[in-house]
Structures are given as structure tokens and as C-alpha cells.
């Protein structure tokens, strides 16, 4: 074997070694990718499902929304007033 | 393995836009269901002497809600003016009547058409306009009052 042939083989072996290392690491990388994609999908699914539920009227709440022309009154005061009037009618 | 990658990226390409669409649709449907200011509220809200509110979806029971417009006079003078507008002649206590949908001062009887149940409290200087669009709402309102009286 000449020096040139040996160098060629050595170079080839190094390349193959790197390639086999990459090949060995690939499944782990692939799993990680899959896990990240799964996590993103799960998060989006949770947001998609919970958003309408959160935005929907709270069952404990007595009203949906209050419009008011004054800023010094809070919503609950008006709801209580609507209740008060009914109770005293 | 190559096939798996292709499948995964295809799935991602379909799944993620699908989920994003779902989120956007949920947001849009919420916006579309947002209650609006009623004409009655708009009619009174511009008057500076009155504190005016519209309670949208005021619950009478698990399945029936009504919108309520409340007009509150800030002082005796504006309360007196409000009483004149609504033809209220009593001097104390609470006065109530059924009114036509577009004119809460005009007394009427229930005939299946939308009406307004008006309740005026001298003590609170407040008039409540309960917007009734169905018989179910009128019944629920009566039941609610009876329940509260017990």
C-alpha cells in the first residue's frame, strides 16, 4: 500500500465515521422534532377548544355585558339595580 | 425514515393551519355574538343629566335572559323631568307598567308583540326598562319576581 492509498482510505474512514455518527444521532433528533411538533399542535388544540369556552358567558355571571354612559359606575351596581327594581315592583 | 419525515411535515402542514383556523373562527364567532347597544339605550345615553346603562343578557333563570336599560337621575330636578316624561304621578314607592317597545311612556297590554316592562323607583330615582320580546321572557320575568318575593 502506498502512502497515497493509505491517505485515501483514512479520509474515507473519517467521512464514514462522521456519517455513521450522524446516522446514530438522527433518530433522537427526529424524536425531538416530532415531540416539538406534537407540543405545538397540542397547544393550538387546547387554545382552539378553550377560547370559546372562556369567552362564553360564565355560568355564574348574571349578565353578558353592560354598556354605560358613566365611568364612575361599575357593572355590578347596574345588575344589582335591575334586580332591586324587580324585587320592589 | 424518509417517508416518516415526509408524512410528519405533511401532517404539520395540514394540522397547524387547521388549528390556527379553528382559533380564528372561535374569536370571530365570539365577536359576531357580541350584544349591541339598543335603540332605547342610545336614545337616553346622550343625556348628561342621566346615568344610563344597558345590562345585556340579564339572567332571569337558566335559559331566559332579557336586556335591561336603566335610567338614573342625578338629582331631584332631573328625576322630576324623567317622571314627567314617563307620566309618573305617584310621589313615592315603585311604579310599574307594560309599555310599547318603542315608547316606554305609552302604557299597553300584552298582545304578543314585543313590549317594555317599565319599573320606576322614586327611592332610587331610577327607571328600569326591561325589553321583552317573547312570552317566555314575560313569564320568566313574572316568575322571577314571584320567586324573589317569597
mmCIF file of C-alpha atoms in Angstrom:
data_model
loop_
_atom_site.group_PDB
_atom_site.id
_atom_site.type_symbol
_atom_site.label_atom_id
_atom_site.label_comp_id
_atom_site.label_asym_id
_atom_site.label_seq_id
_atom_site.Cartn_x
_atom_site.Cartn_y
_atom_site.Cartn_z
ATOM 1 C CA UNK A 1 0.000 0.000 0.000
ATOM 2 C CA UNK A 2 1.365 3.348 -0.952
ATOM 3 C CA UNK A 3 1.237 6.393 1.159
ATOM 4 C CA UNK A 4 -1.268 7.913 -1.186
ATOM 5 C CA UNK A 5 -3.596 4.884 -0.984
ATOM 6 C CA UNK A 6 -3.420 4.930 2.845
ATOM 7 C CA UNK A 7 -4.322 8.632 2.988
ATOM 8 C CA UNK A 8 -7.273 7.992 0.714
ATOM 9 C CA UNK A 9 -8.594 5.164 2.901
ATOM 10 C CA UNK A 10 -8.091 7.210 6.083
ATOM 11 C CA UNK A 11 -10.002 10.106 4.637
ATOM 12 C CA UNK A 12 -12.807 7.790 3.556
ATOM 13 C CA UNK A 13 -12.999 6.197 7.005
ATOM 14 C CA UNK A 14 -13.209 9.611 8.666
ATOM 15 C CA UNK A 15 -16.069 10.636 6.422
ATOM 16 C CA UNK A 16 -17.899 7.375 7.052
ATOM 17 C CA UNK A 17 -17.307 7.713 10.796
ATOM 18 C CA UNK A 18 -18.909 11.127 10.813
ATOM 19 C CA UNK A 19 -21.728 9.903 8.686
ATOM 20 C CA UNK A 20 -22.397 6.937 10.951
ATOM 21 C CA UNK A 21 -22.331 9.231 13.986
ATOM 22 C CA UNK A 22 -24.885 11.469 12.302
ATOM 23 C CA UNK A 23 -26.932 8.422 11.412
ATOM 24 C CA UNK A 24 -26.805 7.288 15.036
ATOM 25 C CA UNK A 25 -27.940 10.699 16.293
ATOM 26 C CA UNK A 26 -30.677 11.067 13.699
ATOM 27 C CA UNK A 27 -33.439 9.078 15.492
ATOM 28 C CA UNK A 28 -33.014 11.201 18.610
ATOM 29 C CA UNK A 29 -33.207 14.406 16.582
ATOM 30 C CA UNK A 30 -36.207 13.011 14.738
ATOM 31 C CA UNK A 31 -37.952 12.171 18.003
ATOM 32 C CA UNK A 32 -37.257 15.657 19.330
ATOM 33 C CA UNK A 33 -38.699 17.238 16.203
ATOM 34 C CA UNK A 34 -41.776 15.068 16.482
ATOM 35 C CA UNK A 35 -42.177 15.955 20.142
ATOM 36 C CA UNK A 36 -41.925 19.696 19.408
ATOM 37 C CA UNK A 37 -44.448 19.418 16.568
ATOM 38 C CA UNK A 38 -46.769 17.429 18.846
ATOM 39 C CA UNK A 39 -46.422 20.009 21.596
ATOM 40 C CA UNK A 40 -47.216 22.891 19.243
ATOM 41 C CA UNK A 41 -50.232 21.001 17.869
ATOM 42 C CA UNK A 42 -51.450 20.186 21.383
ATOM 43 C CA UNK A 43 -51.099 23.811 22.481
ATOM 44 C CA UNK A 44 -53.036 25.034 19.456
ATOM 45 C CA UNK A 45 -55.712 22.424 20.078
ATOM 46 C CA UNK A 46 -56.050 23.498 23.705
ATOM 47 C CA UNK A 47 -56.338 27.160 22.649
ATOM 48 C CA UNK A 48 -58.895 26.279 19.942
ATOM 49 C CA UNK A 49 -61.039 24.326 22.374
ATOM 50 C CA UNK A 50 -60.767 26.603 25.400
ATOM 51 C CA UNK A 51 -61.088 30.004 23.681
ATOM 52 C CA UNK A 52 -64.859 29.698 23.002
ATOM 53 C CA UNK A 53 -65.377 28.271 26.485
ATOM 54 C CA UNK A 54 -63.527 31.123 28.139
ATOM 55 C CA UNK A 55 -65.231 33.750 26.005
ATOM 56 C CA UNK A 56 -68.639 32.244 26.592
ATOM 57 C CA UNK A 57 -70.680 33.699 29.411
ATOM 58 C CA UNK A 58 -69.562 32.483 32.777
ATOM 59 C CA UNK A 59 -72.467 30.441 34.104
ATOM 60 C CA UNK A 60 -72.141 32.174 37.463
ATOM 61 C CA UNK A 61 -72.421 35.582 35.845
ATOM 62 C CA UNK A 62 -75.839 37.246 35.846
ATOM 63 C CA UNK A 63 -75.240 39.198 32.639
ATOM 64 C CA UNK A 64 -73.349 39.202 29.357
ATOM 65 C CA UNK A 65 -72.246 42.790 29.032
ATOM 66 C CA UNK A 66 -73.022 46.224 30.401
ATOM 67 C CA UNK A 67 -72.931 49.437 28.399
ATOM 68 C CA UNK A 68 -72.865 52.644 30.393
ATOM 69 C CA UNK A 69 -72.505 56.353 29.694
ATOM 70 C CA UNK A 70 -70.681 56.949 33.000
ATOM 71 C CA UNK A 71 -67.277 55.712 34.028
ATOM 72 C CA UNK A 72 -67.866 56.068 37.779
ATOM 73 C CA UNK A 73 -70.366 53.184 37.903
ATOM 74 C CA UNK A 74 -69.379 49.560 37.798
ATOM 75 C CA UNK A 75 -71.271 46.789 36.028
ATOM 76 C CA UNK A 76 -72.351 45.011 39.203
ATOM 77 C CA UNK A 77 -74.071 48.150 40.532
ATOM 78 C CA UNK A 78 -76.319 48.203 37.466
ATOM 79 C CA UNK A 79 -77.069 44.489 37.676
ATOM 80 C CA UNK A 80 -77.969 44.938 41.346
ATOM 81 C CA UNK A 81 -80.205 47.857 40.407
ATOM 82 C CA UNK A 82 -82.027 45.769 37.763
ATOM 83 C CA UNK A 83 -82.546 43.152 40.457
ATOM 84 C CA UNK A 84 -83.632 45.691 43.067
ATOM 85 C CA UNK A 85 -86.304 47.177 40.808
ATOM 86 C CA UNK A 86 -87.753 43.754 40.071
ATOM 87 C CA UNK A 87 -87.810 42.856 43.738
ATOM 88 C CA UNK A 88 -89.603 46.061 44.669
ATOM 89 C CA UNK A 89 -92.048 46.320 41.774
ATOM 90 C CA UNK B 1 -37.361 7.085 7.787
ATOM 91 C CA UNK B 2 -37.519 9.472 4.838
ATOM 92 C CA UNK B 3 -41.177 8.520 4.407
ATOM 93 C CA UNK B 4 -41.841 9.293 8.067
ATOM 94 C CA UNK B 5 -40.333 12.757 7.673
ATOM 95 C CA UNK B 6 -42.487 13.419 4.629
ATOM 96 C CA UNK B 7 -45.615 12.248 6.490
ATOM 97 C CA UNK B 8 -44.734 14.335 9.527
ATOM 98 C CA UNK B 9 -44.158 17.508 7.548
ATOM 99 C CA UNK B 10 -47.382 16.888 5.602
ATOM 100 C CA UNK B 11 -49.285 16.402 8.831
ATOM 101 C CA UNK B 12 -47.775 19.579 10.237
ATOM 102 C CA UNK B 13 -48.656 21.451 7.065
ATOM 103 C CA UNK B 14 -52.309 20.404 7.425
ATOM 104 C CA UNK B 15 -52.746 20.294 11.197
ATOM 105 C CA UNK B 16 -51.220 23.622 12.194
ATOM 106 C CA UNK B 17 -53.153 25.808 9.696
ATOM 107 C CA UNK B 18 -56.295 23.854 10.614
ATOM 108 C CA UNK B 19 -55.844 24.598 14.295
ATOM 109 C CA UNK B 20 -54.988 28.245 13.635
ATOM 110 C CA UNK B 21 -58.201 28.494 11.581
ATOM 111 C CA UNK B 22 -60.157 26.995 14.474
ATOM 112 C CA UNK B 23 -58.732 29.581 16.873
ATOM 113 C CA UNK B 24 -59.563 32.429 14.479
ATOM 114 C CA UNK B 25 -63.077 31.104 13.921
ATOM 115 C CA UNK B 26 -63.652 30.871 17.654
ATOM 116 C CA UNK B 27 -62.564 34.500 18.041
ATOM 117 C CA UNK B 28 -64.713 35.667 15.114
ATOM 118 C CA UNK B 29 -67.824 33.848 16.327
ATOM 119 C CA UNK B 30 -67.385 35.495 19.714
ATOM 120 C CA UNK B 31 -67.170 38.913 18.029
ATOM 121 C CA UNK B 32 -70.262 38.144 15.967
ATOM 122 C CA UNK B 33 -72.240 37.258 19.122
ATOM 123 C CA UNK B 34 -71.304 40.434 20.945
ATOM 124 C CA UNK B 35 -74.535 42.116 22.163
ATOM 125 C CA UNK B 36 -75.232 45.555 20.760
ATOM 126 C CA UNK B 37 -76.467 48.793 22.284
ATOM 127 C CA UNK B 38 -80.249 49.012 21.920
ATOM 128 C CA UNK B 39 -82.054 51.981 20.409
ATOM 129 C CA UNK B 40 -83.537 52.733 23.832
ATOM 130 C CA UNK B 41 -80.073 52.909 25.371
ATOM 131 C CA UNK B 42 -78.797 55.130 22.565
ATOM 132 C CA UNK B 43 -81.814 57.409 22.955
ATOM 133 C CA UNK B 44 -81.031 58.200 26.595
ATOM 134 C CA UNK B 45 -77.250 57.703 26.799
ATOM 135 C CA UNK B 46 -76.524 61.104 25.279
ATOM 136 C CA UNK B 47 -78.339 62.942 28.098
ATOM 137 C CA UNK B 48 -75.779 64.305 30.555
ATOM 138 C CA UNK B 49 -78.206 64.599 33.481
ATOM 139 C CA UNK B 50 -78.865 60.840 33.420
ATOM 140 C CA UNK B 51 -76.641 57.905 34.239
ATOM 141 C CA UNK B 52 -77.716 55.351 31.657
ATOM 142 C CA UNK B 53 -76.772 51.699 31.386
ATOM 143 C CA UNK B 54 -77.802 48.698 29.364
ATOM 144 C CA UNK B 55 -77.404 45.328 31.048
ATOM 145 C CA UNK B 56 -77.306 42.831 28.198
ATOM 146 C CA UNK B 57 -78.445 39.285 28.885
ATOM 147 C CA UNK B 58 -79.701 39.828 32.445
ATOM 148 C CA UNK B 59 -80.460 36.270 33.624
ATOM 149 C CA UNK B 60 -83.964 35.509 34.847
ATOM 150 C CA UNK B 61 -83.373 31.781 35.003
ATOM 151 C CA UNK B 62 -81.055 29.176 33.460
ATOM 152 C CA UNK B 63 -82.391 29.677 29.955
ATOM 153 C CA UNK B 64 -84.072 33.098 29.758
ATOM 154 C CA UNK B 65 -82.345 36.464 29.681
ATOM 155 C CA UNK B 66 -83.553 39.995 28.987
ATOM 156 C CA UNK B 67 -81.817 43.241 28.159
ATOM 157 C CA UNK B 68 -82.438 45.994 30.688
ATOM 158 C CA UNK B 69 -81.929 49.712 30.157
ATOM 159 C CA UNK B 70 -81.592 51.695 33.375
ATOM 160 C CA UNK B 71 -82.012 55.457 33.641
ATOM 161 C CA UNK B 72 -80.850 57.067 36.850
ATOM 162 C CA UNK B 73 -81.463 60.732 37.602
ATOM 163 C CA UNK B 74 -78.616 62.516 39.358
ATOM 164 C CA UNK B 75 -80.782 64.988 41.278
ATOM 165 C CA UNK B 76 -84.374 65.829 42.149
ATOM 166 C CA UNK B 77 -84.758 68.158 39.212
ATOM 167 C CA UNK B 78 -83.761 65.610 36.603
ATOM 168 C CA UNK B 79 -85.851 62.947 38.387
ATOM 169 C CA UNK B 80 -88.866 65.252 38.214
ATOM 170 C CA UNK B 81 -88.250 65.714 34.487
ATOM 171 C CA UNK B 82 -87.925 61.960 33.987
ATOM 172 C CA UNK B 83 -91.186 61.391 35.880
ATOM 173 C CA UNK B 84 -92.955 63.855 33.616
ATOM 174 C CA UNK B 85 -91.581 62.146 30.525
ATOM 175 C CA UNK B 86 -92.880 58.790 31.728
ATOM 176 C CA UNK B 87 -96.173 60.193 33.067
ATOM 177 C CA UNK B 88 -95.444 59.042 36.593
ATOM 178 C CA UNK B 89 -97.753 60.794 39.045
ATOM 179 C CA UNK B 90 -97.030 58.801 42.214
ATOM 180 C CA UNK B 91 -94.830 60.530 44.733
ATOM 181 C CA UNK B 92 -93.190 57.552 46.390
ATOM 182 C CA UNK B 93 -92.735 53.787 46.233
ATOM 183 C CA UNK B 94 -92.352 51.896 42.989
ATOM 184 C CA UNK B 95 -94.463 52.235 39.879
ATOM 185 C CA UNK B 96 -94.573 49.722 37.035
ATOM 186 C CA UNK B 97 -96.396 49.145 33.779
ATOM 187 C CA UNK B 98 -96.121 47.484 30.383
ATOM 188 C CA UNK B 99 -95.212 49.892 27.598
ATOM 189 C CA UNK B 100 -94.914 49.698 23.843
ATOM 190 C CA UNK B 101 -91.486 48.643 22.595
ATOM 191 C CA UNK B 102 -90.568 51.988 21.055
ATOM 192 C CA UNK B 103 -92.153 54.321 23.590
ATOM 193 C CA UNK B 104 -91.705 53.336 27.242
ATOM 194 C CA UNK B 105 -94.058 56.102 28.388
ATOM 195 C CA UNK B 106 -97.005 54.689 26.478
ATOM 196 C CA UNK B 107 -98.921 52.107 28.532
ATOM 197 C CA UNK B 108 -100.114 48.993 26.789
ATOM 198 C CA UNK B 109 -101.284 45.420 27.389
ATOM 199 C CA UNK B 110 -99.543 42.226 26.347
ATOM 200 C CA UNK B 111 -100.737 41.179 22.903
ATOM 201 C CA UNK B 112 -97.853 39.011 21.777
ATOM 202 C CA UNK B 113 -95.874 41.932 20.370
ATOM 203 C CA UNK B 114 -92.551 42.996 21.892
ATOM 204 C CA UNK B 115 -93.092 45.305 24.873
ATOM 205 C CA UNK B 116 -91.110 47.032 27.571
ATOM 206 C CA UNK B 117 -91.755 46.404 31.228
ATOM 207 C CA UNK B 118 -91.072 49.660 32.990
ATOM 208 C CA UNK B 119 -90.342 49.849 36.709
ATOM 209 C CA UNK B 120 -89.700 53.233 38.287
ATOM 210 C CA UNK B 121 -88.336 53.649 41.790
ATOM 211 C CA UNK B 122 -88.738 57.016 43.489
ATOM 212 C CA UNK B 123 -86.347 55.994 46.216
ATOM 213 C CA UNK B 124 -83.545 55.240 43.737
ATOM 214 C CA UNK B 125 -84.602 57.931 41.206
ATOM 215 C CA UNK B 126 -84.279 55.190 38.638
ATOM 216 C CA UNK B 127 -86.370 53.852 35.791
ATOM 217 C CA UNK B 128 -85.722 50.306 34.570
ATOM 218 C CA UNK B 129 -86.789 49.312 31.069
ATOM 219 C CA UNK B 130 -86.931 45.523 30.663
ATOM 220 C CA UNK B 131 -87.037 44.719 26.966
ATOM 221 C CA UNK B 132 -89.489 41.844 26.441
ATOM 222 C CA UNK B 133 -89.505 40.225 23.027
ATOM 223 C CA UNK B 134 -91.252 36.950 23.777
ATOM 224 C CA UNK B 135 -93.882 35.437 26.035
ATOM 225 C CA UNK B 136 -91.198 33.235 27.574
ATOM 226 C CA UNK B 137 -89.336 36.348 28.716
ATOM 227 C CA UNK B 138 -92.505 37.903 30.154
ATOM 228 C CA UNK B 139 -93.344 34.690 32.023
ATOM 229 C CA UNK B 140 -89.788 34.350 33.282
ATOM 230 C CA UNK B 141 -89.842 37.948 34.493
ATOM 231 C CA UNK B 142 -93.063 37.340 36.457
ATOM 232 C CA UNK B 143 -91.721 34.063 37.858
ATOM 233 C CA UNK B 144 -88.500 35.806 38.857
ATOM 234 C CA UNK B 145 -90.424 38.491 40.739
ATOM 235 C CA UNK B 146 -92.623 35.920 42.471
ATOM 236 C CA UNK B 147 -89.566 33.891 43.408
ATOM 237 C CA UNK B 148 -87.879 36.967 44.882
ATOM 238 C CA UNK B 149 -90.983 37.874 46.879
ATOM 239 C CA UNK B 150 -91.014 34.509 48.677
#
